[in-house]
Amino acid sequence: MQDVERIEIHNAFEALAKGGIILYPTDTVWGLGCDATNETAVKRLFELKKRAADHSMIVLVNGDRLIHRIFKEVPEAAWQILELSEKPTTLVLDDPKNVAPQLIANDNSLGIRIVKDPFCNKLIERLKNPLVSTSANFSGAPTPTSFAEIAPELIQQVDYVVNLHRDKKTTKSSAIIKLTRDAQVKIIRS
């Protein structure tokens, strides 16, 4: 790991540990995030984004351990989808636990994605909790495809802006697949 990345992980972790909100690059688009177990931080993130309480956000995890900590049961199909997916894939699963209640959708589900990005992976490893991830825009505004497209007034409201991959441009959001307890599979976004 390079020194710059190590410093950015440390600084982002420090902000998250104090209940802060960070602006950070993910394996898809730039995201706004906070510790998914911190109710106060999650509430503040909804307010910052101007997002309605009934529009849930996803969380990022770095592996099986956090998935098992968040969900009572994980359908076998979920593991197969994660193993076979070639692009970033968000799974929406039922009956989450151990996250801020505001993150849980009205139908008692939560979207999660295992990160492939090394920075996100190491940050979550250090945090030891899932990381909220929502696109770096105000609700209703277009999703920025690069750091340069993020609204300056949004940048000013976060506690820490990660100084990595600022020149990266992406047009890809993750695929979203909902799996229910009764084995139904619904593709929300491919």
Short mmCIF file of N, CA and C in Angstrom, two decimals:
data_model
loop_
_atom_site.label_atom_id
_atom_site.label_comp_id
_atom_site.label_asym_id
_atom_site.label_seq_id
_atom_site.Cartn_x
_atom_site.Cartn_y
_atom_site.Cartn_z
N MET A 1 0.85 -1.17 0.00
CA MET A 1 0.00 0.00 0.00
C MET A 1 0.90 1.25 0.00
N GLN A 2 0.55 2.19 -0.84
CA GLN A 2 1.33 3.42 -0.94
C GLN A 2 1.07 4.32 0.27
N ASP A 3 2.06 5.19 0.55
CA ASP A 3 1.93 6.10 1.69
C ASP A 3 0.71 7.01 1.58
N VAL A 4 0.45 7.51 0.37
CA VAL A 4 -0.70 8.41 0.17
C VAL A 4 -2.00 7.69 0.53
N GLU A 5 -2.14 6.46 0.05
CA GLU A 5 -3.35 5.70 0.35
C GLU A 5 -3.46 5.43 1.85
N ARG A 6 -2.35 5.11 2.50
CA ARG A 6 -2.34 4.84 3.94
C ARG A 6 -2.80 6.09 4.71
N ILE A 7 -2.30 7.25 4.31
CA ILE A 7 -2.68 8.51 4.96
C ILE A 7 -4.17 8.78 4.76
N GLU A 8 -4.67 8.55 3.54
CA GLU A 8 -6.09 8.80 3.25
C GLU A 8 -6.99 7.85 4.04
N ILE A 9 -6.57 6.60 4.18
CA ILE A 9 -7.35 5.65 4.98
C ILE A 9 -7.40 6.13 6.43
N HIS A 10 -6.26 6.55 6.95
CA HIS A 10 -6.19 7.04 8.33
C HIS A 10 -7.11 8.25 8.53
N ASN A 11 -7.00 9.23 7.63
CA ASN A 11 -7.79 10.46 7.76
C ASN A 11 -9.29 10.19 7.64
N ALA A 12 -9.66 9.34 6.68
CA ALA A 12 -11.08 9.00 6.50
C ALA A 12 -11.59 8.24 7.72
N PHE A 13 -10.79 7.31 8.23
CA PHE A 13 -11.18 6.56 9.42
C PHE A 13 -11.39 7.50 10.61
N GLU A 14 -10.47 8.44 10.81
CA GLU A 14 -10.59 9.39 11.92
C GLU A 14 -11.91 10.16 11.84
N ALA A 15 -12.27 10.61 10.64
CA ALA A 15 -13.53 11.34 10.46
C ALA A 15 -14.73 10.44 10.77
N LEU A 16 -14.71 9.21 10.26
CA LEU A 16 -15.81 8.27 10.49
C LEU A 16 -15.94 7.92 11.97
N ALA A 17 -14.82 7.71 12.63
CA ALA A 17 -14.83 7.34 14.05
C ALA A 17 -15.44 8.43 14.92
N LYS A 18 -15.37 9.68 14.46
CA LYS A 18 -15.96 10.80 15.21
C LYS A 18 -17.40 11.06 14.78
N GLY A 19 -17.98 10.14 13.98
CA GLY A 19 -19.36 10.32 13.54
C GLY A 19 -19.48 11.21 12.31
N GLY A 20 -18.38 11.39 11.59
CA GLY A 20 -18.38 12.28 10.44
C GLY A 20 -18.85 11.63 9.15
N ILE A 21 -19.01 12.51 8.16
CA ILE A 21 -19.40 12.09 6.80
C ILE A 21 -18.21 12.35 5.89
N ILE A 22 -17.91 11.35 5.05
CA ILE A 22 -16.80 11.49 4.11
C ILE A 22 -17.31 11.49 2.68
N LEU A 23 -16.52 12.08 1.81
CA LEU A 23 -16.73 12.05 0.36
C LEU A 23 -15.58 11.22 -0.17
N TYR A 24 -15.89 10.12 -0.87
CA TYR A 24 -14.83 9.17 -1.21
C TYR A 24 -15.09 8.43 -2.52
N PRO A 25 -14.00 7.99 -3.18
CA PRO A 25 -14.16 7.21 -4.40
C PRO A 25 -14.52 5.76 -4.06
N THR A 26 -15.42 5.17 -4.83
CA THR A 26 -15.78 3.77 -4.63
C THR A 26 -15.40 3.01 -5.90
N ASP A 27 -15.79 1.75 -5.96
CA ASP A 27 -15.52 0.97 -7.17
C ASP A 27 -16.51 1.32 -8.29
N THR A 28 -17.45 2.21 -8.01
CA THR A 28 -18.34 2.71 -9.06
C THR A 28 -18.17 4.24 -9.10
N VAL A 29 -19.12 4.98 -8.57
CA VAL A 29 -19.07 6.45 -8.61
C VAL A 29 -18.58 7.00 -7.27
N TRP A 30 -18.29 8.31 -7.21
CA TRP A 30 -17.94 8.94 -5.94
C TRP A 30 -19.12 8.84 -4.98
N GLY A 31 -18.83 8.60 -3.72
CA GLY A 31 -19.90 8.42 -2.75
C GLY A 31 -19.77 9.29 -1.53
N LEU A 32 -20.90 9.47 -0.87
CA LEU A 32 -20.96 10.07 0.46
C LEU A 32 -21.15 8.91 1.41
N GLY A 33 -20.45 8.94 2.55
CA GLY A 33 -20.60 7.82 3.46
C GLY A 33 -20.36 8.16 4.90
N CYS A 34 -20.78 7.23 5.75
CA CYS A 34 -20.56 7.32 7.18
C CYS A 34 -20.63 5.90 7.72
N ASP A 35 -20.32 5.75 9.00
CA ASP A 35 -20.41 4.46 9.66
C ASP A 35 -21.89 4.04 9.68
N ALA A 36 -22.18 2.89 9.10
CA ALA A 36 -23.57 2.43 8.98
C ALA A 36 -24.20 2.05 10.31
N THR A 37 -23.40 1.98 11.37
CA THR A 37 -23.97 1.65 12.68
C THR A 37 -24.21 2.88 13.53
N ASN A 38 -23.82 4.04 13.06
CA ASN A 38 -23.94 5.29 13.81
C ASN A 38 -25.22 6.03 13.39
N GLU A 39 -26.28 5.92 14.20
CA GLU A 39 -27.58 6.50 13.85
C GLU A 39 -27.51 8.01 13.64
N THR A 40 -26.75 8.71 14.46
CA THR A 40 -26.64 10.16 14.34
C THR A 40 -25.99 10.55 13.02
N ALA A 41 -24.92 9.84 12.65
CA ALA A 41 -24.23 10.12 11.39
C ALA A 41 -25.12 9.81 10.19
N VAL A 42 -25.86 8.72 10.26
CA VAL A 42 -26.75 8.34 9.16
C VAL A 42 -27.85 9.39 9.01
N LYS A 43 -28.42 9.84 10.12
CA LYS A 43 -29.45 10.88 10.07
C LYS A 43 -28.89 12.15 9.42
N ARG A 44 -27.70 12.53 9.82
CA ARG A 44 -27.06 13.72 9.26
C ARG A 44 -26.80 13.56 7.75
N LEU A 45 -26.43 12.35 7.34
CA LEU A 45 -26.20 12.09 5.91
C LEU A 45 -27.49 12.24 5.10
N PHE A 46 -28.60 11.73 5.62
CA PHE A 46 -29.90 11.91 4.95
C PHE A 46 -30.21 13.40 4.81
N GLU A 47 -29.95 14.17 5.87
CA GLU A 47 -30.22 15.61 5.84
C GLU A 47 -29.31 16.33 4.85
N LEU A 48 -28.02 15.98 4.86
CA LEU A 48 -27.07 16.62 3.94
C LEU A 48 -27.47 16.36 2.49
N LYS A 49 -27.86 15.13 2.19
CA LYS A 49 -28.21 14.75 0.83
C LYS A 49 -29.61 15.25 0.45
N LYS A 50 -30.37 15.71 1.45
CA LYS A 50 -31.76 16.14 1.24
C LYS A 50 -32.59 14.98 0.70
N ARG A 51 -32.37 13.84 1.29
CA ARG A 51 -33.02 12.61 0.85
C ARG A 51 -34.19 12.27 1.76
N ALA A 52 -35.30 11.89 1.16
CA ALA A 52 -36.48 11.50 1.93
C ALA A 52 -36.17 10.25 2.75
N ALA A 53 -36.72 10.19 3.94
CA ALA A 53 -36.45 9.07 4.85
C ALA A 53 -36.89 7.72 4.29
N ASP A 54 -37.84 7.72 3.35
CA ASP A 54 -38.30 6.44 2.80
C ASP A 54 -37.47 5.98 1.60
N HIS A 55 -36.39 6.68 1.27
CA HIS A 55 -35.47 6.26 0.22
C HIS A 55 -34.19 5.77 0.89
N SER A 56 -34.06 4.46 1.01
CA SER A 56 -32.93 3.90 1.76
C SER A 56 -31.62 4.07 0.99
N MET A 57 -30.53 3.84 1.68
CA MET A 57 -29.19 3.90 1.11
C MET A 57 -28.56 2.52 1.25
N ILE A 58 -27.53 2.25 0.46
CA ILE A 58 -26.86 0.96 0.55
C ILE A 58 -25.67 1.05 1.49
N VAL A 59 -25.13 -0.11 1.85
CA VAL A 59 -23.91 -0.16 2.63
C VAL A 59 -22.88 -1.01 1.90
N LEU A 60 -21.62 -0.63 2.10
CA LEU A 60 -20.52 -1.39 1.54
C LEU A 60 -19.91 -2.25 2.63
N VAL A 61 -19.52 -3.46 2.25
CA VAL A 61 -18.85 -4.38 3.16
C VAL A 61 -17.60 -4.89 2.45
N ASN A 62 -16.69 -5.49 3.22
CA ASN A 62 -15.48 -6.01 2.60
C ASN A 62 -15.38 -7.53 2.64
N GLY A 63 -16.48 -8.20 2.91
CA GLY A 63 -16.44 -9.66 2.88
C GLY A 63 -17.57 -10.32 3.64
N ASP A 64 -17.47 -11.63 3.71
CA ASP A 64 -18.51 -12.48 4.30
C ASP A 64 -18.80 -12.15 5.76
N ARG A 65 -17.76 -11.83 6.54
CA ARG A 65 -17.93 -11.61 7.97
C ARG A 65 -18.96 -10.51 8.24
N LEU A 66 -18.84 -9.38 7.53
CA LEU A 66 -19.79 -8.29 7.74
C LEU A 66 -21.18 -8.64 7.19
N ILE A 67 -21.24 -9.38 6.11
CA ILE A 67 -22.55 -9.79 5.58
C ILE A 67 -23.29 -10.62 6.63
N HIS A 68 -22.58 -11.56 7.26
CA HIS A 68 -23.21 -12.39 8.29
C HIS A 68 -23.59 -11.58 9.52
N ARG A 69 -22.86 -10.50 9.79
CA ARG A 69 -23.20 -9.65 10.93
C ARG A 69 -24.45 -8.81 10.66
N ILE A 70 -24.72 -8.53 9.38
CA ILE A 70 -25.85 -7.67 9.02
C ILE A 70 -27.14 -8.45 8.78
N PHE A 71 -27.03 -9.68 8.29
CA PHE A 71 -28.24 -10.42 7.92
C PHE A 71 -28.40 -11.70 8.72
N LYS A 72 -29.66 -11.94 9.16
CA LYS A 72 -29.97 -13.16 9.89
C LYS A 72 -29.75 -14.38 9.01
N GLU A 73 -30.23 -14.28 7.78
CA GLU A 73 -30.08 -15.38 6.82
C GLU A 73 -29.65 -14.81 5.48
N VAL A 74 -28.72 -15.50 4.82
CA VAL A 74 -28.27 -15.09 3.50
C VAL A 74 -28.61 -16.23 2.54
N PRO A 75 -29.49 -15.96 1.56
CA PRO A 75 -29.87 -17.03 0.62
C PRO A 75 -28.64 -17.55 -0.14
N GLU A 76 -28.64 -18.83 -0.42
CA GLU A 76 -27.53 -19.44 -1.17
C GLU A 76 -27.34 -18.73 -2.51
N ALA A 77 -28.44 -18.30 -3.13
CA ALA A 77 -28.35 -17.61 -4.42
C ALA A 77 -27.52 -16.33 -4.31
N ALA A 78 -27.52 -15.69 -3.15
CA ALA A 78 -26.73 -14.47 -2.96
C ALA A 78 -25.25 -14.76 -3.14
N TRP A 79 -24.78 -15.84 -2.53
CA TRP A 79 -23.36 -16.19 -2.65
C TRP A 79 -23.01 -16.52 -4.10
N GLN A 80 -23.92 -17.20 -4.81
CA GLN A 80 -23.68 -17.56 -6.21
C GLN A 80 -23.60 -16.30 -7.07
N ILE A 81 -24.51 -15.35 -6.85
CA ILE A 81 -24.50 -14.11 -7.62
C ILE A 81 -23.21 -13.34 -7.37
N LEU A 82 -22.81 -13.23 -6.10
CA LEU A 82 -21.59 -12.51 -5.77
C LEU A 82 -20.36 -13.16 -6.40
N GLU A 83 -20.35 -14.48 -6.42
CA GLU A 83 -19.21 -15.21 -6.99
C GLU A 83 -19.14 -15.06 -8.51
N LEU A 84 -20.29 -15.01 -9.16
CA LEU A 84 -20.32 -14.99 -10.62
C LEU A 84 -20.36 -13.60 -11.24
N SER A 85 -20.69 -12.58 -10.46
CA SER A 85 -20.84 -11.25 -11.04
C SER A 85 -19.49 -10.67 -11.45
N GLU A 86 -19.46 -10.14 -12.65
CA GLU A 86 -18.23 -9.55 -13.19
C GLU A 86 -18.17 -8.06 -12.95
N LYS A 87 -19.29 -7.43 -12.65
CA LYS A 87 -19.30 -6.00 -12.37
C LYS A 87 -19.79 -5.77 -10.95
N PRO A 88 -19.56 -4.59 -10.38
CA PRO A 88 -20.06 -4.33 -9.03
C PRO A 88 -21.56 -4.59 -8.94
N THR A 89 -21.95 -5.39 -7.95
CA THR A 89 -23.34 -5.80 -7.80
C THR A 89 -23.82 -5.56 -6.38
N THR A 90 -24.93 -4.84 -6.28
CA THR A 90 -25.57 -4.60 -4.99
C THR A 90 -26.69 -5.62 -4.83
N LEU A 91 -26.68 -6.30 -3.71
CA LEU A 91 -27.75 -7.26 -3.39
C LEU A 91 -28.66 -6.64 -2.35
N VAL A 92 -29.95 -6.75 -2.56
CA VAL A 92 -30.93 -6.28 -1.59
C VAL A 92 -31.49 -7.53 -0.92
N LEU A 93 -31.23 -7.63 0.39
CA LEU A 93 -31.62 -8.81 1.16
C LEU A 93 -32.56 -8.41 2.29
N ASP A 94 -33.32 -9.39 2.77
CA ASP A 94 -34.30 -9.16 3.82
C ASP A 94 -33.71 -9.31 5.23
N ASP A 95 -34.37 -8.69 6.18
CA ASP A 95 -34.11 -8.82 7.62
C ASP A 95 -32.71 -8.39 8.06
N PRO A 96 -32.31 -7.16 7.74
CA PRO A 96 -31.00 -6.71 8.22
C PRO A 96 -31.03 -6.42 9.71
N LYS A 97 -29.85 -6.42 10.31
CA LYS A 97 -29.69 -6.10 11.73
C LYS A 97 -28.34 -5.41 11.89
N ASN A 98 -28.12 -4.84 13.06
CA ASN A 98 -26.83 -4.23 13.40
C ASN A 98 -26.42 -3.06 12.50
N VAL A 99 -27.41 -2.34 11.96
CA VAL A 99 -27.16 -1.10 11.22
C VAL A 99 -28.15 -0.06 11.72
N ALA A 100 -27.88 1.21 11.43
CA ALA A 100 -28.81 2.27 11.83
C ALA A 100 -30.18 2.00 11.21
N PRO A 101 -31.26 2.13 11.99
CA PRO A 101 -32.60 1.80 11.48
C PRO A 101 -33.01 2.61 10.25
N GLN A 102 -32.49 3.84 10.10
CA GLN A 102 -32.85 4.67 8.94
C GLN A 102 -32.41 4.05 7.62
N LEU A 103 -31.44 3.13 7.67
CA LEU A 103 -30.94 2.50 6.44
C LEU A 103 -31.84 1.38 5.95
N ILE A 104 -32.70 0.88 6.82
CA ILE A 104 -33.55 -0.26 6.48
C ILE A 104 -34.80 0.24 5.76
N ALA A 105 -35.04 -0.33 4.58
CA ALA A 105 -36.19 0.07 3.76
C ALA A 105 -37.49 -0.32 4.43
N ASN A 106 -38.58 0.28 3.95
CA ASN A 106 -39.92 -0.01 4.51
C ASN A 106 -40.29 -1.48 4.43
N ASP A 107 -39.73 -2.21 3.45
CA ASP A 107 -40.04 -3.64 3.32
C ASP A 107 -39.06 -4.51 4.13
N ASN A 108 -38.31 -3.88 5.06
CA ASN A 108 -37.36 -4.58 5.92
C ASN A 108 -36.23 -5.23 5.13
N SER A 109 -35.68 -4.47 4.17
CA SER A 109 -34.55 -4.96 3.38
C SER A 109 -33.43 -3.91 3.40
N LEU A 110 -32.28 -4.33 2.94
CA LEU A 110 -31.11 -3.45 2.87
C LEU A 110 -30.24 -3.87 1.70
N GLY A 111 -29.73 -2.89 0.96
CA GLY A 111 -28.81 -3.17 -0.14
C GLY A 111 -27.38 -3.17 0.37
N ILE A 112 -26.62 -4.19 -0.05
CA ILE A 112 -25.20 -4.27 0.32
C ILE A 112 -24.37 -4.58 -0.93
N ARG A 113 -23.12 -4.14 -0.89
CA ARG A 113 -22.21 -4.47 -1.98
C ARG A 113 -20.84 -4.78 -1.38
N ILE A 114 -20.23 -5.86 -1.82
CA ILE A 114 -18.86 -6.16 -1.42
C ILE A 114 -17.96 -5.33 -2.33
N VAL A 115 -17.09 -4.54 -1.72
CA VAL A 115 -16.22 -3.65 -2.50
C VAL A 115 -15.01 -4.40 -3.04
N LYS A 116 -14.60 -3.97 -4.21
CA LYS A 116 -13.37 -4.49 -4.82
C LYS A 116 -12.27 -3.43 -4.74
N ASP A 117 -12.68 -2.16 -4.61
CA ASP A 117 -11.73 -1.05 -4.56
C ASP A 117 -10.81 -1.21 -3.34
N PRO A 118 -9.48 -1.18 -3.54
CA PRO A 118 -8.55 -1.38 -2.41
C PRO A 118 -8.71 -0.35 -1.30
N PHE A 119 -8.91 0.93 -1.64
CA PHE A 119 -9.09 1.95 -0.61
C PHE A 119 -10.30 1.64 0.25
N CYS A 120 -11.45 1.40 -0.38
CA CYS A 120 -12.68 1.11 0.37
C CYS A 120 -12.52 -0.15 1.22
N ASN A 121 -11.89 -1.16 0.65
CA ASN A 121 -11.69 -2.41 1.36
C ASN A 121 -10.89 -2.19 2.63
N LYS A 122 -9.78 -1.48 2.52
CA LYS A 122 -8.92 -1.22 3.70
C LYS A 122 -9.61 -0.31 4.71
N LEU A 123 -10.38 0.66 4.22
CA LEU A 123 -11.09 1.56 5.14
C LEU A 123 -12.13 0.79 5.95
N ILE A 124 -12.88 -0.07 5.29
CA ILE A 124 -13.90 -0.87 6.00
C ILE A 124 -13.22 -1.84 6.97
N GLU A 125 -12.09 -2.39 6.56
CA GLU A 125 -11.34 -3.29 7.44
C GLU A 125 -10.93 -2.54 8.72
N ARG A 126 -10.49 -1.31 8.58
CA ARG A 126 -10.07 -0.51 9.74
C ARG A 126 -11.28 -0.09 10.58
N LEU A 127 -12.39 0.28 9.92
CA LEU A 127 -13.59 0.71 10.61
C LEU A 127 -14.26 -0.44 11.36
N LYS A 128 -14.15 -1.63 10.79
CA LYS A 128 -14.76 -2.85 11.35
C LYS A 128 -16.30 -2.78 11.35
N ASN A 129 -16.83 -1.90 10.52
CA ASN A 129 -18.28 -1.76 10.37
C ASN A 129 -18.58 -1.53 8.90
N PRO A 130 -19.82 -1.77 8.49
CA PRO A 130 -20.19 -1.43 7.11
C PRO A 130 -20.16 0.08 6.92
N LEU A 131 -19.97 0.50 5.69
CA LEU A 131 -19.85 1.91 5.33
C LEU A 131 -21.03 2.29 4.44
N VAL A 132 -21.78 3.32 4.83
CA VAL A 132 -22.88 3.78 3.99
C VAL A 132 -22.30 4.30 2.68
N SER A 133 -23.00 4.05 1.59
CA SER A 133 -22.58 4.57 0.29
C SER A 133 -23.80 5.07 -0.45
N THR A 134 -23.77 6.35 -0.78
CA THR A 134 -24.81 6.96 -1.60
C THR A 134 -24.11 7.90 -2.55
N SER A 135 -24.62 8.06 -3.74
CA SER A 135 -23.92 8.88 -4.73
C SER A 135 -23.72 10.31 -4.22
N ALA A 136 -22.64 10.93 -4.67
CA ALA A 136 -22.22 12.24 -4.18
C ALA A 136 -22.97 13.37 -4.88
N ASN A 137 -24.26 13.42 -4.62
CA ASN A 137 -25.11 14.48 -5.18
C ASN A 137 -26.28 14.72 -4.23
N PHE A 138 -26.92 15.87 -4.41
CA PHE A 138 -28.15 16.11 -3.67
C PHE A 138 -29.25 15.28 -4.33
N SER A 139 -30.21 14.81 -3.56
CA SER A 139 -31.29 14.00 -4.10
C SER A 139 -31.96 14.71 -5.27
N GLY A 140 -32.16 13.96 -6.35
CA GLY A 140 -32.80 14.50 -7.54
C GLY A 140 -31.83 15.05 -8.57
N ALA A 141 -30.60 15.35 -8.16
CA ALA A 141 -29.59 15.86 -9.10
C ALA A 141 -28.92 14.68 -9.79
N PRO A 142 -28.34 14.90 -10.98
CA PRO A 142 -27.66 13.80 -11.67
C PRO A 142 -26.47 13.27 -10.86
N THR A 143 -26.21 11.98 -11.00
CA THR A 143 -25.06 11.36 -10.34
C THR A 143 -23.79 11.83 -11.03
N PRO A 144 -22.84 12.39 -10.29
CA PRO A 144 -21.60 12.84 -10.91
C PRO A 144 -20.76 11.66 -11.41
N THR A 145 -20.13 11.84 -12.56
CA THR A 145 -19.29 10.77 -13.12
C THR A 145 -17.82 10.98 -12.77
N SER A 146 -17.51 12.12 -12.13
CA SER A 146 -16.14 12.38 -11.70
C SER A 146 -16.18 13.35 -10.52
N PHE A 147 -15.05 13.49 -9.85
CA PHE A 147 -14.97 14.41 -8.72
C PHE A 147 -15.29 15.83 -9.16
N ALA A 148 -14.84 16.22 -10.35
CA ALA A 148 -15.04 17.58 -10.85
C ALA A 148 -16.53 17.94 -10.99
N GLU A 149 -17.40 16.95 -11.12
CA GLU A 149 -18.83 17.20 -11.30
C GLU A 149 -19.61 17.29 -9.97
N ILE A 150 -18.92 17.08 -8.86
CA ILE A 150 -19.60 17.14 -7.55
C ILE A 150 -19.83 18.59 -7.17
N ALA A 151 -21.04 18.90 -6.74
CA ALA A 151 -21.41 20.27 -6.37
C ALA A 151 -20.51 20.80 -5.25
N PRO A 152 -19.90 21.98 -5.44
CA PRO A 152 -19.03 22.54 -4.40
C PRO A 152 -19.74 22.71 -3.06
N GLU A 153 -21.04 23.06 -3.07
CA GLU A 153 -21.76 23.23 -1.81
C GLU A 153 -21.93 21.90 -1.07
N LEU A 154 -21.91 20.79 -1.79
CA LEU A 154 -21.95 19.47 -1.15
C LEU A 154 -20.59 19.16 -0.53
N ILE A 155 -19.53 19.42 -1.27
CA ILE A 155 -18.17 19.18 -0.78
C ILE A 155 -17.92 19.94 0.53
N GLN A 156 -18.42 21.16 0.61
CA GLN A 156 -18.20 21.99 1.80
C GLN A 156 -18.89 21.45 3.05
N GLN A 157 -19.89 20.59 2.87
CA GLN A 157 -20.67 20.12 4.02
C GLN A 157 -20.18 18.81 4.62
N VAL A 158 -19.21 18.15 3.97
CA VAL A 158 -18.72 16.89 4.53
C VAL A 158 -17.56 17.15 5.48
N ASP A 159 -17.24 16.16 6.29
CA ASP A 159 -16.17 16.30 7.27
C ASP A 159 -14.80 15.97 6.71
N TYR A 160 -14.76 15.14 5.66
CA TYR A 160 -13.47 14.81 5.05
C TYR A 160 -13.68 14.42 3.58
N VAL A 161 -12.79 14.95 2.74
CA VAL A 161 -12.81 14.61 1.31
C VAL A 161 -11.54 13.81 1.03
N VAL A 162 -11.71 12.58 0.58
CA VAL A 162 -10.57 11.71 0.30
C VAL A 162 -9.82 12.24 -0.92
N ASN A 163 -8.52 12.29 -0.81
CA ASN A 163 -7.68 12.83 -1.88
C ASN A 163 -7.05 11.70 -2.70
N LEU A 164 -7.90 10.90 -3.32
CA LEU A 164 -7.47 9.82 -4.21
C LEU A 164 -8.39 9.79 -5.42
N HIS A 165 -7.87 9.38 -6.55
CA HIS A 165 -8.66 9.11 -7.76
C HIS A 165 -9.55 10.28 -8.20
N ARG A 166 -9.11 11.48 -7.95
CA ARG A 166 -9.95 12.63 -8.30
C ARG A 166 -10.06 12.84 -9.80
N ASP A 167 -9.15 12.24 -10.57
CA ASP A 167 -9.22 12.37 -12.02
C ASP A 167 -9.97 11.21 -12.69
N LYS A 168 -10.38 10.24 -11.89
CA LYS A 168 -11.10 9.07 -12.42
C LYS A 168 -12.50 9.47 -12.88
N LYS A 169 -12.89 8.97 -14.04
CA LYS A 169 -14.23 9.22 -14.57
C LYS A 169 -14.92 7.87 -14.75
N THR A 170 -16.17 7.80 -14.32
CA THR A 170 -16.90 6.54 -14.47
C THR A 170 -18.35 6.83 -14.82
N THR A 171 -18.92 5.93 -15.57
CA THR A 171 -20.34 6.06 -15.91
C THR A 171 -21.11 4.87 -15.36
N LYS A 172 -20.41 4.01 -14.65
CA LYS A 172 -21.06 2.78 -14.20
C LYS A 172 -21.56 2.87 -12.77
N SER A 173 -22.80 2.52 -12.59
CA SER A 173 -23.33 2.29 -11.25
C SER A 173 -23.40 0.79 -11.10
N SER A 174 -23.62 0.32 -9.90
CA SER A 174 -23.67 -1.13 -9.71
C SER A 174 -24.99 -1.69 -10.22
N ALA A 175 -24.95 -2.98 -10.55
CA ALA A 175 -26.19 -3.70 -10.82
C ALA A 175 -26.88 -3.86 -9.47
N ILE A 176 -28.22 -3.90 -9.46
CA ILE A 176 -28.95 -4.09 -8.21
C ILE A 176 -29.90 -5.28 -8.38
N ILE A 177 -29.74 -6.27 -7.50
CA ILE A 177 -30.57 -7.48 -7.55
C ILE A 177 -31.19 -7.69 -6.18
N LYS A 178 -32.52 -7.86 -6.16
CA LYS A 178 -33.24 -8.10 -4.90
C LYS A 178 -33.53 -9.59 -4.78
N LEU A 179 -33.14 -10.14 -3.63
CA LEU A 179 -33.42 -11.55 -3.33
C LEU A 179 -34.31 -11.59 -2.10
N THR A 180 -35.42 -12.30 -2.19
CA THR A 180 -36.33 -12.38 -1.04
C THR A 180 -36.18 -13.73 -0.34
N ARG A 181 -36.69 -13.79 0.88
CA ARG A 181 -36.62 -15.04 1.66
C ARG A 181 -37.28 -16.19 0.92
N ASP A 182 -38.33 -15.90 0.15
CA ASP A 182 -39.03 -16.98 -0.55
C ASP A 182 -38.41 -17.25 -1.93
N ALA A 183 -37.14 -16.93 -2.09
CA ALA A 183 -36.33 -17.28 -3.27
C ALA A 183 -36.72 -16.55 -4.55
N GLN A 184 -37.39 -15.41 -4.44
CA GLN A 184 -37.67 -14.62 -5.63
C GLN A 184 -36.47 -13.73 -5.94
N VAL A 185 -36.16 -13.60 -7.23
CA VAL A 185 -35.06 -12.77 -7.68
C VAL A 185 -35.63 -11.70 -8.59
N LYS A 186 -35.30 -10.44 -8.29
CA LYS A 186 -35.79 -9.33 -9.12
C LYS A 186 -34.60 -8.44 -9.48
N ILE A 187 -34.37 -8.24 -10.76
CA ILE A 187 -33.30 -7.35 -11.20
C ILE A 187 -33.85 -5.93 -11.23
N ILE A 188 -33.31 -5.06 -10.37
CA ILE A 188 -33.77 -3.69 -10.27
C ILE A 188 -33.01 -2.80 -11.25
N ARG A 189 -31.70 -3.04 -11.37
CA ARG A 189 -30.87 -2.31 -12.33
C ARG A 189 -29.78 -3.26 -12.81
N SER A 190 -29.64 -3.38 -14.14
CA SER A 190 -28.62 -4.30 -14.65
C SER A 190 -27.38 -3.56 -15.10
#
